XYZ file of C-alpha atoms in Angstrom:
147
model
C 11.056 -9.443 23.478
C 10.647 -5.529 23.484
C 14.322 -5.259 25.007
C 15.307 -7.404 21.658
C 13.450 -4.760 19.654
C 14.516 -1.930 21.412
C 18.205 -3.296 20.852
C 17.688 -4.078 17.351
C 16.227 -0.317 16.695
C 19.215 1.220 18.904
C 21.722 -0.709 16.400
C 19.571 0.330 13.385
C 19.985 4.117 14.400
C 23.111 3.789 15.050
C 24.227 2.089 11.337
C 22.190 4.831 9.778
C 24.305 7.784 11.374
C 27.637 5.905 11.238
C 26.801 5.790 7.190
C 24.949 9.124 6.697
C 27.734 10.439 4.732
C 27.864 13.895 2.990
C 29.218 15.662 -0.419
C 29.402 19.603 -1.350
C 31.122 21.410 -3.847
C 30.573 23.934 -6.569
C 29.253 24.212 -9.860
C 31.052 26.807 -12.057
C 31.933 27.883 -15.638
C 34.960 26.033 -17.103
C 36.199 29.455 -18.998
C 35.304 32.122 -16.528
C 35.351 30.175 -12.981
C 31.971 31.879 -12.267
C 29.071 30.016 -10.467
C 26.348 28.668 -12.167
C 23.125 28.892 -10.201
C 20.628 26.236 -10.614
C 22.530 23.528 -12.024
C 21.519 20.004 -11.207
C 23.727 17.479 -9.470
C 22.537 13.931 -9.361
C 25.035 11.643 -7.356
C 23.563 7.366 -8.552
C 24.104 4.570 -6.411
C 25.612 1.839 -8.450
C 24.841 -1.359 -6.917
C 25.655 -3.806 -9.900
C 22.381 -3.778 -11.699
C 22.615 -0.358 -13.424
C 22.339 0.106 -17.281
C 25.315 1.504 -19.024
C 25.583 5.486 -19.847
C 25.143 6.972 -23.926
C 26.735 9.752 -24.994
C 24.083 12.167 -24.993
C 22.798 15.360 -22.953
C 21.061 15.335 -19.884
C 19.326 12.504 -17.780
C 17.919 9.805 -19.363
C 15.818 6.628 -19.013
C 16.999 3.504 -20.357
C 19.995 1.167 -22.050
C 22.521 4.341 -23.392
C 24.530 3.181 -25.540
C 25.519 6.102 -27.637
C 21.960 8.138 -27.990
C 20.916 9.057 -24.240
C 21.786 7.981 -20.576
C 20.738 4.822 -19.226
C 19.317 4.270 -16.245
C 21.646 4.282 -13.604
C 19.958 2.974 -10.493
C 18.849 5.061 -7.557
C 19.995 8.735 -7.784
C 19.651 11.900 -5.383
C 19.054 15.268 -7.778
C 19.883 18.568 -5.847
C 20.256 22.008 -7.551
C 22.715 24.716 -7.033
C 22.444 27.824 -5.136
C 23.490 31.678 -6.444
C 26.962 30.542 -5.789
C 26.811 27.261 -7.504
C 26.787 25.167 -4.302
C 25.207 22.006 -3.824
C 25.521 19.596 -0.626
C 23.926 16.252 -0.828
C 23.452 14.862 3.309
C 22.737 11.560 4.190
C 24.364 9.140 1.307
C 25.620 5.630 2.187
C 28.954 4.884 1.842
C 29.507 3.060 -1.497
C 30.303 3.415 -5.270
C 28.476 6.698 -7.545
C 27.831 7.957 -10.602
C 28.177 12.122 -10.389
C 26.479 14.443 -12.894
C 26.195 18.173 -13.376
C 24.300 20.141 -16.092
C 22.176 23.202 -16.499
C 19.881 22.234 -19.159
C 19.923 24.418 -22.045
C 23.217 25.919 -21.182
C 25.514 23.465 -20.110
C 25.716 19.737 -21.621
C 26.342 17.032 -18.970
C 29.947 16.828 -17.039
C 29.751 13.325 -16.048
C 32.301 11.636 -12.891
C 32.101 7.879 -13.065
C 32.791 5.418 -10.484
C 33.576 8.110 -7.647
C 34.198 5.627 -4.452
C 32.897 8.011 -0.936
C 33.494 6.503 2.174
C 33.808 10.006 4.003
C 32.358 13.404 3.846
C 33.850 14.956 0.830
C 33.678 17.881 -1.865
C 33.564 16.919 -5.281
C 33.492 20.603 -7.631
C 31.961 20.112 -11.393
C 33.474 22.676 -13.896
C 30.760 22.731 -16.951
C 31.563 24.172 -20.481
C 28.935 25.872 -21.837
C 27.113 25.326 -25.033
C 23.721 24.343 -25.836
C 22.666 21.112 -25.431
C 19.509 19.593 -26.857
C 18.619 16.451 -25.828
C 18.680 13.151 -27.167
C 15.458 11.545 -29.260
C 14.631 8.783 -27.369
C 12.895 5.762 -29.323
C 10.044 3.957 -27.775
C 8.569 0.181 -29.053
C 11.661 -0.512 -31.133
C 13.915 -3.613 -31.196
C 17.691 -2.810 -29.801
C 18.812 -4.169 -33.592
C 16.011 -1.518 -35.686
C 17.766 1.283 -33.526
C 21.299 0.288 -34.264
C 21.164 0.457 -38.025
């Protein structure tokens, strides 16, 4: 029994490395190609049960459609260094959602369906602008909100 274990843990390791994949790249300034330091770049797993995306700024929580962002499953947030780099280790091969903003500077520069199945660099060029976000409606019927 422990040698089934033991086995079972080995191969459990070993699928977790074999699928620890990782993405880098730079944030920078569509017009002047210079980095922007502490942007955030969210990279969401979609796994078939994720909401659809509004058109508004920033991150949001909930259904989108046209106001904010909907939820869109599991996501990994990581902010830029002084030269606009992120990296992002240890994501499972698969399907994502990509996202970069500075909030109060630069609106949201989504990247939909981006398919990784190898280490790879994905660069986000923001346009600057400011960007308040969406008012987000609580206790209200999807049909009061549409009209």
């Amino acid at each position: 029994m422990k040698k089934t274990m033991m086995l079972l843990a080995v191969i459990a390791m070993t699928a977790t490395v074999m699928f620890a994949l990782t993405v880098d790249g730079y944030v920078t300034d569509a017009d002047t190609g210079e980095a922007i330091e502490g942007a955030t770049v969210r990279f969401i797993y979609i796994d078939g049960t994720s909401a659809g995306c509004g058109g508004g700024c920033g991150i949001g929580h909930g259904n989108g459609n046209g106001g904010g962002n909907g939820s869109m499953g599991n996501g990994i947030n990581v902010t830029t260094d002084e030269n606009g780099y992120y990296i992002i280790n240890d994501l499972e091969s698969g399907v994502y959602n990509a996202l970069a903003r500075k909030p109060g500077s630069y609106p949201s520069m989504h990247i939909y369906d981006v398919e990784i199945l190898d280490d790879t660099s994905i660069d986000f060029e923001l346009t600057g602008g400011n960007c308040v976000p969406p008012v987000r409606l609580f206790n209200q019927k999807q049909s009061q909100i549409n009209k």
